[in-house]
Amino acid sequence: MAVTTGQAGSVVASLRRDGEALVFNGVLARDAVAGLWRQALPQLAGVHRLDLAGVRSVDSAGLALLAELAARTGGATVVGLPEGLPELRDAYRLDDALAFAR
C-alpha cells in the first residue's frame, strides 16, 4: 500500500491497485493529490473502477484528481460516496462518473 502523508506526518490518503480497481482510502485533499497522482498514473492501464468506499472525505482538489483519472480510464465506474463528493459534483456539474454533465 502506498501512503501519502500530510502535515506533521499524519496519514492523509492511500492508493492501491486491486484487479481492475484503483482503491482509495483516507482523505482525498489537496495535501495528498500530488502524491496520489504520481502513484495512480502508472497503474491506470486496465482500470475500470475507482473505489472510494474507504474514503472519508473529498475536497475540490481530490475531486479534480478523481475526475481526471476517470477521464483517462475512459469512464471508470465510481464506487462509494464519501463526504463532500455529492456537493462538489453538483457544484461542478459532474455526473456519477465524474464527467461534465451537459
Short mmCIF file of C-alpha atoms in Angstrom, two decimals:
data_model
loop_
_atom_site.label_atom_id
_atom_site.label_comp_id
_atom_site.label_asym_id
_atom_site.label_seq_id
_atom_site.Cartn_x
_atom_site.Cartn_y
_atom_site.Cartn_z
CA MET A 1 0.00 0.00 0.00
CA ALA A 2 1.40 3.39 -0.95
CA VAL A 3 0.74 6.07 1.62
CA THR A 4 0.81 9.82 1.22
CA THR A 5 1.30 11.83 4.36
CA GLY A 6 0.08 15.29 5.21
CA GLN A 7 1.26 17.89 7.69
CA ALA A 8 3.01 16.61 10.82
CA GLY A 9 3.28 13.14 9.22
CA SER A 10 -0.40 12.27 9.60
CA VAL A 11 -1.78 9.80 7.07
CA VAL A 12 -3.97 11.65 4.60
CA ALA A 13 -4.69 9.14 1.86
CA SER A 14 -3.58 5.89 0.30
CA LEU A 15 -3.97 4.24 -3.06
CA ARG A 16 -3.57 0.65 -4.23
CA ARG A 17 -4.42 -1.36 -7.31
CA ASP A 18 -6.79 -4.29 -6.80
CA GLY A 19 -7.55 -6.07 -10.07
CA GLU A 20 -9.42 -3.61 -12.30
CA ALA A 21 -9.84 -1.06 -9.49
CA LEU A 22 -7.87 1.78 -8.01
CA VAL A 23 -8.77 1.64 -4.33
CA PHE A 24 -8.50 4.89 -2.35
CA ASN A 25 -8.56 5.29 1.43
CA GLY A 26 -8.38 8.22 3.84
CA VAL A 27 -9.00 11.84 2.96
CA LEU A 28 -8.61 12.96 -0.66
CA ALA A 29 -7.48 16.52 -0.03
CA ARG A 30 -5.05 18.99 -1.55
CA ASP A 31 -2.10 17.75 0.52
CA ALA A 32 -2.44 14.23 -0.88
CA VAL A 33 -3.28 14.90 -4.52
CA ALA A 34 0.23 15.29 -5.99
CA GLY A 35 1.45 12.07 -4.40
CA LEU A 36 -1.65 10.14 -5.39
CA TRP A 37 -1.39 11.45 -8.95
CA ARG A 38 2.20 10.16 -9.26
CA GLN A 39 1.13 6.78 -7.85
CA ALA A 40 -2.01 6.42 -9.98
CA LEU A 41 -0.70 7.30 -13.44
CA PRO A 42 1.49 4.22 -13.98
CA GLN A 43 -1.36 1.99 -12.73
CA LEU A 44 -4.18 3.27 -14.98
CA ALA A 45 -3.98 0.69 -17.76
CA GLY A 46 -6.93 -1.66 -17.40
CA VAL A 47 -8.63 0.27 -14.59
CA HIS A 48 -12.43 0.13 -14.83
CA ARG A 49 -13.38 1.19 -11.29
CA LEU A 50 -12.41 3.92 -8.82
CA ASP A 51 -13.25 2.51 -5.40
CA LEU A 52 -13.92 5.27 -2.86
CA ALA A 53 -15.57 3.07 -0.21
CA GLY A 54 -12.66 3.71 2.18
CA VAL A 55 -12.50 7.46 1.58
CA ARG A 56 -13.72 9.61 4.46
CA SER A 57 -13.96 12.90 2.56
CA VAL A 58 -13.05 14.66 -0.69
CA ASP A 59 -12.19 18.31 -1.30
CA SER A 60 -12.11 20.11 -4.65
CA ALA A 61 -8.51 19.05 -5.36
CA GLY A 62 -9.44 15.43 -4.64
CA LEU A 63 -12.42 15.74 -6.97
CA ALA A 64 -10.18 17.13 -9.72
CA LEU A 65 -7.84 14.15 -9.29
CA LEU A 66 -10.70 11.65 -9.45
CA ALA A 67 -12.35 13.33 -12.44
CA GLU A 68 -9.10 13.35 -14.42
CA LEU A 69 -8.35 9.72 -13.55
CA ALA A 70 -11.89 8.71 -14.54
CA ALA A 71 -11.49 10.54 -17.86
CA ARG A 72 -8.13 8.90 -18.56
CA THR A 73 -9.62 5.45 -17.96
CA GLY A 74 -12.36 6.14 -20.47
CA GLY A 75 -15.06 6.44 -17.85
CA ALA A 76 -14.31 4.15 -14.92
CA THR A 77 -17.21 3.40 -12.60
CA VAL A 78 -17.02 5.31 -9.33
CA VAL A 79 -17.94 3.23 -6.28
CA GLY A 80 -18.59 4.89 -2.91
CA LEU A 81 -19.91 8.26 -1.83
CA PRO A 82 -17.55 9.96 0.63
CA GLU A 83 -18.39 13.17 2.45
CA GLY A 84 -18.15 16.19 0.17
CA LEU A 85 -18.40 14.29 -3.12
CA PRO A 86 -22.12 14.83 -3.84
CA GLU A 87 -21.92 18.57 -3.13
CA LEU A 88 -18.78 19.03 -5.22
CA ARG A 89 -20.22 17.01 -8.10
CA ASP A 90 -23.27 19.27 -8.06
CA ALA A 91 -21.20 22.45 -7.82
CA TYR A 92 -19.02 21.47 -10.79
CA ARG A 93 -21.93 19.90 -12.73
CA LEU A 94 -20.40 16.43 -12.89
CA ASP A 95 -22.35 13.21 -13.31
CA ASP A 96 -21.95 9.99 -11.29
CA ALA A 97 -18.96 9.03 -13.46
CA LEU A 98 -17.34 12.43 -12.76
CA ALA A 99 -17.76 13.61 -16.33
CA PHE A 100 -19.18 17.01 -17.21
CA ALA A 101 -22.98 16.79 -17.23
CA ARG A 102 -24.39 18.74 -20.15
#
